[in-house]
PDB file of N, CA and C in Angstrom:
ATOM      1  N   UNK R  99     -42.541-132.749 193.609  1.00 49.00           N
ATOM      2  CA  UNK R  99     -41.697-131.593 193.857  1.00 49.00           C
ATOM      3  C   UNK R  99     -41.462-131.474 195.362  1.00 49.00           C
ATOM      4  N   UNK R 100     -42.495-131.255 196.145  1.00 57.00           N
ATOM      5  CA  UNK R 100     -42.406-131.274 197.597  1.00 57.00           C
ATOM      6  C   UNK R 100     -41.430-130.258 198.174  1.00 57.00           C
ATOM      7  N   UNK R 101     -40.754-130.676 199.216  1.00 57.00           N
ATOM      8  CA  UNK R 101     -39.847-129.790 199.942  1.00 57.00           C
ATOM      9  C   UNK R 101     -38.524-129.578 199.214  1.00 57.00           C
ATOM     10  N   UNK R 102     -38.235-130.360 198.200  1.00 58.00           N
ATOM     11  CA  UNK R 102     -36.943-130.224 197.521  1.00 58.00           C
ATOM     12  C   UNK R 102     -36.781-128.861 196.873  1.00 58.00           C
ATOM     13  N   UNK R 103     -37.872-128.248 196.406  1.00 60.00           N
ATOM     14  CA  UNK R 103     -37.732-126.927 195.790  1.00 60.00           C
ATOM     15  C   UNK R 103     -37.379-125.870 196.823  1.00 60.00           C
ATOM     16  N   UNK R 104     -37.719-126.100 198.087  1.00 59.00           N
ATOM     17  CA  UNK R 104     -37.360-125.146 199.136  1.00 59.00           C
ATOM     18  C   UNK R 104     -35.950-125.387 199.641  1.00 59.00           C
ATOM     19  N   UNK R 105     -35.590-126.640 199.803  1.00 59.00           N
ATOM     20  CA  UNK R 105     -34.267-126.980 200.319  1.00 59.00           C
ATOM     21  C   UNK R 105     -33.185-126.586 199.325  1.00 59.00           C
ATOM     22  N   UNK R 106     -33.495-126.651 198.052  1.00 60.00           N
ATOM     23  CA  UNK R 106     -32.515-126.327 197.019  1.00 60.00           C
ATOM     24  C   UNK R 106     -32.475-124.836 196.698  1.00 60.00           C
ATOM     25  N   UNK R 107     -33.182-124.016 197.451  1.00 70.00           N
ATOM     26  CA  UNK R 107     -33.159-122.583 197.166  1.00 70.00           C
ATOM     27  C   UNK R 107     -31.788-122.000 197.516  1.00 70.00           C
ATOM     28  N   UNK R 108     -31.445-120.908 196.890  1.00 76.00           N
ATOM     29  CA  UNK R 108     -30.119-120.320 197.085  1.00 76.00           C
ATOM     30  C   UNK R 108     -29.921-119.819 198.500  1.00 76.00           C
ATOM     31  N   UNK R 109     -30.990-119.362 199.141  1.00 79.00           N
ATOM     32  CA  UNK R 109     -30.856-118.872 200.510  1.00 79.00           C
ATOM     33  C   UNK R 109     -30.438-119.964 201.468  1.00 79.00           C
ATOM     34  N   UNK R 110     -31.078-121.115 201.371  1.00 83.00           N
ATOM     35  CA  UNK R 110     -30.749-122.225 202.262  1.00 83.00           C
ATOM     36  C   UNK R 110     -29.365-122.783 201.947  1.00 83.00           C
ATOM     37  N   UNK R 111     -29.025-122.875 200.659  1.00 86.00           N
ATOM     38  CA  UNK R 111     -27.695-123.360 200.292  1.00 86.00           C
ATOM     39  C   UNK R 111     -26.626-122.419 200.850  1.00 86.00           C
ATOM     40  N   UNK R 112     -26.844-121.129 200.732  1.00 88.00           N
ATOM     41  CA  UNK R 112     -25.893-120.162 201.273  1.00 88.00           C
ATOM     42  C   UNK R 112     -25.755-120.249 202.779  1.00 88.00           C
ATOM     43  N   UNK R 113     -26.870-120.431 203.472  1.00 90.00           N
ATOM     44  CA  UNK R 113     -26.833-120.554 204.933  1.00 90.00           C
ATOM     45  C   UNK R 113     -26.065-121.809 205.339  1.00 90.00           C
ATOM     46  N   UNK R 114     -26.334-122.907 204.659  1.00 89.00           N
ATOM     47  CA  UNK R 114     -25.643-124.149 205.005  1.00 89.00           C
ATOM     48  C   UNK R 114     -24.138-124.054 204.745  1.00 89.00           C
ATOM     49  N   UNK R 115     -23.768-123.461 203.622  1.00 91.00           N
ATOM     50  CA  UNK R 115     -22.340-123.334 203.316  1.00 91.00           C
ATOM     51  C   UNK R 115     -21.629-122.382 204.269  1.00 91.00           C
ATOM     52  N   UNK R 116     -22.282-121.285 204.622  1.00 91.00           N
ATOM     53  CA  UNK R 116     -21.642-120.361 205.563  1.00 91.00           C
ATOM     54  C   UNK R 116     -21.565-120.968 206.957  1.00 91.00           C
ATOM     55  N   UNK R 117     -22.578-121.757 207.339  1.00 91.00           N
ATOM     56  CA  UNK R 117     -22.515-122.453 208.626  1.00 91.00           C
ATOM     57  C   UNK R 117     -21.383-123.466 208.660  1.00 91.00           C
ATOM     58  N   UNK R 118     -21.197-124.171 207.559  1.00 92.00           N
ATOM     59  CA  UNK R 118     -20.091-125.123 207.465  1.00 92.00           C
ATOM     60  C   UNK R 118     -18.749-124.403 207.578  1.00 92.00           C
ATOM     61  N   UNK R 119     -18.642-123.261 206.932  1.00 90.00           N
ATOM     62  CA  UNK R 119     -17.412-122.472 207.010  1.00 90.00           C
ATOM     63  C   UNK R 119     -17.155-121.982 208.435  1.00 90.00           C
ATOM     64  N   UNK R 120     -18.219-121.543 209.108  1.00 89.00           N
ATOM     65  CA  UNK R 120     -18.061-121.114 210.499  1.00 89.00           C
ATOM     66  C   UNK R 120     -17.639-122.269 211.397  1.00 89.00           C
ATOM     67  N   UNK R 121     -18.208-123.435 211.164  1.00 89.00           N
ATOM     68  CA  UNK R 121     -17.829-124.599 211.968  1.00 89.00           C
ATOM     69  C   UNK R 121     -16.368-124.978 211.765  1.00 89.00           C
ATOM     70  N   UNK R 122     -15.921-124.952 210.524  1.00 88.00           N
ATOM     71  CA  UNK R 122     -14.521-125.292 210.247  1.00 88.00           C
ATOM     72  C   UNK R 122     -13.570-124.287 210.890  1.00 88.00           C
ATOM     73  N   UNK R 123     -13.932-123.021 210.855  1.00 85.00           N
ATOM     74  CA  UNK R 123     -13.077-121.994 211.433  1.00 85.00           C
ATOM     75  C   UNK R 123     -13.134-121.936 212.934  1.00 85.00           C
ATOM     76  N   UNK R 124     -14.159-122.481 213.543  1.00 80.00           N
ATOM     77  CA  UNK R 124     -14.288-122.377 214.990  1.00 80.00           C
ATOM     78  C   UNK R 124     -13.372-123.343 215.728  1.00 80.00           C
ATOM     79  N   UNK R 125     -12.820-124.315 215.038  1.00 78.00           N
ATOM     80  CA  UNK R 125     -11.874-125.236 215.683  1.00 78.00           C
ATOM     81  C   UNK R 125     -10.606-124.521 216.129  1.00 78.00           C
ATOM     82  N   UNK R 126     -10.193-123.528 215.359  1.00 75.00           N
ATOM     83  CA  UNK R 126      -8.924-122.868 215.624  1.00 75.00           C
ATOM     84  C   UNK R 126      -9.066-121.599 216.458  1.00 75.00           C
ATOM     85  N   UNK R 127     -10.281-121.152 216.726  1.00 79.00           N
ATOM     86  CA  UNK R 127     -10.472-119.871 217.395  1.00 79.00           C
ATOM     87  C   UNK R 127     -11.106-120.042 218.758  1.00 79.00           C
ATOM     88  N   UNK R 128     -10.731-119.134 219.658  1.00 87.00           N
ATOM     89  CA  UNK R 128     -11.446-119.068 220.922  1.00 87.00           C
ATOM     90  C   UNK R 128     -12.650-118.145 220.731  1.00 87.00           C
ATOM     91  N   UNK R 129     -13.593-118.220 221.649  1.00 86.00           N
ATOM     92  CA  UNK R 129     -14.808-117.430 221.525  1.00 86.00           C
ATOM     93  C   UNK R 129     -14.520-115.964 221.864  1.00 86.00           C
ATOM     94  N   UNK R 130     -14.656-115.115 220.864  1.00 89.00           N
ATOM     95  CA  UNK R 130     -14.506-113.672 221.061  1.00 89.00           C
ATOM     96  C   UNK R 130     -15.801-113.014 220.612  1.00 89.00           C
ATOM     97  N   UNK R 131     -15.878-111.713 220.750  1.00 92.00           N
ATOM     98  CA  UNK R 131     -17.100-111.029 220.347  1.00 92.00           C
ATOM     99  C   UNK R 131     -17.289-111.097 218.839  1.00 92.00           C
ATOM    100  N   UNK R 132     -16.211-111.185 218.092  1.00 89.00           N
ATOM    101  CA  UNK R 132     -16.330-111.286 216.637  1.00 89.00           C
ATOM    102  C   UNK R 132     -16.896-112.644 216.221  1.00 89.00           C
ATOM    103  N   UNK R 133     -16.453-113.688 216.897  1.00 88.00           N
ATOM    104  CA  UNK R 133     -16.967-115.022 216.602  1.00 88.00           C
ATOM    105  C   UNK R 133     -18.441-115.106 216.989  1.00 88.00           C
ATOM    106  N   UNK R 134     -18.786-114.568 218.140  1.00 90.00           N
ATOM    107  CA  UNK R 134     -20.181-114.569 218.580  1.00 90.00           C
ATOM    108  C   UNK R 134     -21.054-113.770 217.613  1.00 90.00           C
ATOM    109  N   UNK R 135     -20.551-112.657 217.139  1.00 94.00           N
ATOM    110  CA  UNK R 135     -21.287-111.850 216.177  1.00 94.00           C
ATOM    111  C   UNK R 135     -21.460-112.592 214.847  1.00 94.00           C
ATOM    112  N   UNK R 136     -20.466-113.346 214.448  1.00 91.00           N
ATOM    113  CA  UNK R 136     -20.577-114.150 213.222  1.00 91.00           C
ATOM    114  C   UNK R 136     -21.659-115.200 213.358  1.00 91.00           C
ATOM    115  N   UNK R 137     -21.726-115.871 214.517  1.00 92.00           N
ATOM    116  CA  UNK R 137     -22.760-116.874 214.739  1.00 92.00           C
ATOM    117  C   UNK R 137     -24.141-116.241 214.834  1.00 92.00           C
ATOM    118  N   UNK R 138     -24.229-115.067 215.453  1.00 95.00           N
ATOM    119  CA  UNK R 138     -25.521-114.375 215.526  1.00 95.00           C
ATOM    120  C   UNK R 138     -25.990-113.971 214.133  1.00 95.00           C
ATOM    121  N   UNK R 139     -25.073-113.499 213.312  1.00 94.00           N
ATOM    122  CA  UNK R 139     -25.399-113.138 211.940  1.00 94.00           C
ATOM    123  C   UNK R 139     -25.869-114.365 211.160  1.00 94.00           C
ATOM    124  N   UNK R 140     -25.206-115.485 211.356  1.00 93.00           N
ATOM    125  CA  UNK R 140     -25.607-116.719 210.690  1.00 93.00           C
ATOM    126  C   UNK R 140     -27.010-117.134 211.128  1.00 93.00           C
ATOM    127  N   UNK R 141     -27.306-117.031 212.409  1.00 95.00           N
ATOM    128  CA  UNK R 141     -28.624-117.414 212.916  1.00 95.00           C
ATOM    129  C   UNK R 141     -29.716-116.514 212.336  1.00 95.00           C
ATOM    130  N   UNK R 142     -29.435-115.221 212.214  1.00 94.00           N
ATOM    131  CA  UNK R 142     -30.411-114.310 211.614  1.00 94.00           C
ATOM    132  C   UNK R 142     -30.645-114.638 210.136  1.00 94.00           C
ATOM    133  N   UNK R 143     -29.598-114.950 209.426  1.00 90.00           N
ATOM    134  CA  UNK R 143     -29.731-115.316 208.018  1.00 90.00           C
ATOM    135  C   UNK R 143     -30.543-116.596 207.868  1.00 90.00           C
ATOM    136  N   UNK R 144     -30.321-117.553 208.751  1.00 91.00           N
ATOM    137  CA  UNK R 144     -31.100-118.786 208.737  1.00 91.00           C
ATOM    138  C   UNK R 144     -32.575-118.495 208.996  1.00 91.00           C
ATOM    139  N   UNK R 145     -32.854-117.646 209.979  1.00 91.00           N
ATOM    140  CA  UNK R 145     -34.246-117.305 210.293  1.00 91.00           C
ATOM    141  C   UNK R 145     -34.925-116.599 209.124  1.00 91.00           C
ATOM    142  N   UNK R 146     -34.226-115.693 208.475  1.00 87.00           N
ATOM    143  CA  UNK R 146     -34.800-114.999 207.320  1.00 87.00           C
ATOM    144  C   UNK R 146     -35.050-115.952 206.154  1.00 87.00           C
ATOM    145  N   UNK R 147     -34.155-116.892 205.937  1.00 87.00           N
ATOM    146  CA  UNK R 147     -34.337-117.866 204.857  1.00 87.00           C
ATOM    147  C   UNK R 147     -35.541-118.759 205.132  1.00 87.00           C
ATOM    148  N   UNK R 148     -35.691-119.182 206.362  1.00 87.00           N
ATOM    149  CA  UNK R 148     -36.846-120.010 206.718  1.00 87.00           C
ATOM    150  C   UNK R 148     -38.134-119.207 206.587  1.00 87.00           C
ATOM    151  N   UNK R 149     -38.102-117.947 207.008  1.00 86.00           N
ATOM    152  CA  UNK R 149     -39.277-117.086 206.869  1.00 86.00           C
ATOM    153  C   UNK R 149     -39.680-116.896 205.420  1.00 86.00           C
ATOM    154  N   UNK R 150     -38.715-116.747 204.533  1.00 85.00           N
ATOM    155  CA  UNK R 150     -39.018-116.591 203.116  1.00 85.00           C
ATOM    156  C   UNK R 150     -39.618-117.873 202.550  1.00 85.00           C
ATOM    157  N   UNK R 151     -39.103-119.015 202.966  1.00 84.00           N
ATOM    158  CA  UNK R 151     -39.663-120.283 202.520  1.00 84.00           C
ATOM    159  C   UNK R 151     -41.116-120.407 202.970  1.00 84.00           C
ATOM    160  N   UNK R 152     -41.390-120.039 204.203  1.00 85.00           N
ATOM    161  CA  UNK R 152     -42.765-120.108 204.708  1.00 85.00           C
ATOM    162  C   UNK R 152     -43.685-119.156 203.952  1.00 85.00           C
ATOM    163  N   UNK R 153     -43.192-117.960 203.628  1.00 83.00           N
ATOM    164  CA  UNK R 153     -44.002-117.011 202.852  1.00 83.00           C
ATOM    165  C   UNK R 153     -44.297-117.536 201.452  1.00 83.00           C
ATOM    166  N   UNK R 154     -43.307-118.101 200.797  1.00 82.00           N
ATOM    167  CA  UNK R 154     -43.504-118.646 199.453  1.00 82.00           C
ATOM    168  C   UNK R 154     -44.475-119.816 199.495  1.00 82.00           C
ATOM    169  N   UNK R 155     -44.343-120.637 200.501  1.00 83.00           N
ATOM    170  CA  UNK R 155     -45.258-121.776 200.627  1.00 83.00           C
ATOM    171  C   UNK R 155     -46.692-121.299 200.847  1.00 83.00           C
ATOM    172  N   UNK R 156     -46.845-120.294 201.694  1.00 84.00           N
ATOM    173  CA  UNK R 156     -48.185-119.749 201.957  1.00 84.00           C
ATOM    174  C   UNK R 156     -48.773-119.139 200.692  1.00 84.00           C
ATOM    175  N   UNK R 157     -47.961-118.392 199.944  1.00 82.00           N
ATOM    176  CA  UNK R 157     -48.437-117.759 198.710  1.00 82.00           C
ATOM    177  C   UNK R 157     -48.770-118.802 197.653  1.00 82.00           C
ATOM    178  N   UNK R 158     -47.996-119.864 197.571  1.00 81.00           N
ATOM    179  CA  UNK R 158     -48.255-120.887 196.557  1.00 81.00           C
ATOM    180  C   UNK R 158     -49.534-121.662 196.847  1.00 81.00           C
ATOM    181  N   UNK R 159     -49.987-121.624 198.085  1.00 82.00           N
ATOM    182  CA  UNK R 159     -51.231-122.300 198.446  1.00 82.00           C
ATOM    183  C   UNK R 159     -52.431-121.359 198.422  1.00 82.00           C
ATOM    184  N   UNK R 160     -52.224-120.148 197.922  1.00 81.00           N
ATOM    185  CA  UNK R 160     -53.330-119.216 197.766  1.00 81.00           C
ATOM    186  C   UNK R 160     -53.511-118.242 198.901  1.00 81.00           C
ATOM    187  N   UNK R 161     -52.634-118.258 199.875  1.00 80.00           N
ATOM    188  CA  UNK R 161     -52.735-117.350 201.005  1.00 80.00           C
ATOM    189  C   UNK R 161     -52.080-116.009 200.727  1.00 80.00           C
ATOM    190  N   UNK R 162     -52.267-115.085 201.635  1.00 79.00           N
ATOM    191  CA  UNK R 162     -51.590-113.796 201.540  1.00 79.00           C
ATOM    192  C   UNK R 162     -50.519-113.736 202.617  1.00 79.00           C
ATOM    193  N   UNK R 163     -49.471-113.029 202.331  1.00 82.00           N
ATOM    194  CA  UNK R 163     -48.368-112.912 203.279  1.00 82.00           C
ATOM    195  C   UNK R 163     -48.438-111.564 203.976  1.00 82.00           C
ATOM    196  N   UNK R 164     -47.683-111.422 205.043  1.00 79.00           N
ATOM    197  CA  UNK R 164     -47.649-110.167 205.787  1.00 79.00           C
ATOM    198  C   UNK R 164     -47.090-109.044 204.929  1.00 79.00           C
ATOM    199  N   UNK R 165     -47.443-107.821 205.276  1.00 81.00           N
ATOM    200  CA  UNK R 165     -47.018-106.660 204.491  1.00 81.00           C
ATOM    201  C   UNK R 165     -45.508-106.441 204.517  1.00 81.00           C
ATOM    202  N   UNK R 166     -44.826-106.930 205.534  1.00 80.00           N
ATOM    203  CA  UNK R 166     -43.384-106.713 205.615  1.00 80.00           C
ATOM    204  C   UNK R 166     -42.571-107.764 204.845  1.00 80.00           C
ATOM    205  N   UNK R 167     -43.239-108.690 204.205  1.00 81.00           N
ATOM    206  CA  UNK R 167     -42.556-109.713 203.424  1.00 81.00           C
ATOM    207  C   UNK R 167     -42.095-109.138 202.082  1.00 81.00           C
ATOM    208  N   UNK R 168     -40.940-109.578 201.596  1.00 76.00           N
ATOM    209  CA  UNK R 168     -40.472-109.114 200.281  1.00 76.00           C
ATOM    210  C   UNK R 168     -41.396-109.498 199.132  1.00 76.00           C
ATOM    211  N   UNK R 169     -42.215-110.525 199.305  1.00 78.00           N
ATOM    212  CA  UNK R 169     -43.107-110.927 198.220  1.00 78.00           C
ATOM    213  C   UNK R 169     -44.527-110.413 198.421  1.00 78.00           C
ATOM    214  N   UNK R 170     -44.727-109.537 199.373  1.00 81.00           N
ATOM    215  CA  UNK R 170     -46.065-108.982 199.612  1.00 81.00           C
ATOM    216  C   UNK R 170     -46.537-108.230 198.369  1.00 81.00           C
ATOM    217  N   UNK R 171     -47.755-108.513 197.949  1.00 81.00           N
ATOM    218  CA  UNK R 171     -48.309-107.907 196.751  1.00 81.00           C
ATOM    219  C   UNK R 171     -47.970-108.656 195.479  1.00 81.00           C
ATOM    220  N   UNK R 172     -47.081-109.630 195.566  1.00 78.00           N
ATOM    221  CA  UNK R 172     -46.673-110.420 194.397  1.00 78.00           C
ATOM    222  C   UNK R 172     -47.013-111.896 194.583  1.00 78.00           C
ATOM    223  N   UNK R 173     -47.967-112.176 195.453  1.00 77.00           N
ATOM    224  CA  UNK R 173     -48.306-113.567 195.753  1.00 77.00           C
ATOM    225  C   UNK R 173     -48.759-114.328 194.509  1.00 77.00           C
ATOM    226  N   UNK R 174     -49.373-113.618 193.557  1.00 78.00           N
ATOM    227  CA  UNK R 174     -49.862-114.282 192.349  1.00 78.00           C
ATOM    228  C   UNK R 174     -48.752-114.946 191.553  1.00 78.00           C
ATOM    229  N   UNK R 175     -47.519-114.476 191.679  1.00 79.00           N
ATOM    230  CA  UNK R 175     -46.407-115.071 190.944  1.00 79.00           C
ATOM    231  C   UNK R 175     -46.062-116.468 191.457  1.00 79.00           C
ATOM    232  N   UNK R 176     -46.429-116.736 192.713  1.00 78.00           N
ATOM    233  CA  UNK R 176     -46.053-118.005 193.334  1.00 78.00           C
ATOM    234  C   UNK R 176     -47.199-119.014 193.353  1.00 78.00           C
ATOM    235  N   UNK R 177     -48.376-118.596 192.949  1.00 76.00           N
ATOM    236  CA  UNK R 177     -49.504-119.516 192.941  1.00 76.00           C
ATOM    237  C   UNK R 177     -49.360-120.529 191.826  1.00 76.00           C
ATOM    238  N   UNK R 178     -49.686-121.751 192.138  1.00 70.00           N
ATOM    239  CA  UNK R 178     -49.612-122.822 191.147  1.00 70.00           C
ATOM    240  C   UNK R 178     -50.772-122.678 190.169  1.00 70.00           C
ATOM    241  N   UNK R 179     -50.466-122.760 188.905  1.00 62.00           N
ATOM    242  CA  UNK R 179     -51.516-122.689 187.893  1.00 62.00           C
ATOM    243  C   UNK R 179     -52.001-124.099 187.634  1.00 62.00           C
ATOM    244  N   UNK R 180     -53.290-124.206 187.449  1.00 51.00           N
ATOM    245  CA  UNK R 180     -53.868-125.524 187.198  1.00 51.00           C
ATOM    246  C   UNK R 180     -53.879-125.803 185.700  1.00 51.00           C
ATOM    247  N   UNK R 181     -53.433-126.979 185.354  1.00 45.00           N
ATOM    248  CA  UNK R 181     -53.342-127.350 183.931  1.00 45.00           C
ATOM    249  C   UNK R 181     -54.605-128.032 183.455  1.00 45.00           C
TER     250      UNK R 181
END
């Protein structure tokens, strides 16, 4: 399974597709505050997606996540069950 389950998550797919869309649109536009704000928003979304992946990985290995994480208190759902 490895990293493929993280790379194929909807958050990362959405970030990659929106980044591709921003790149395609940036050819025709000059840098304005709206374009800069779009890139800043994309960077924040990327950071949040990576943070969620790290939290899920930590929880699946038996660790606890920070209280501000969306999965805080639900770590048991991500732990691997032994067969």
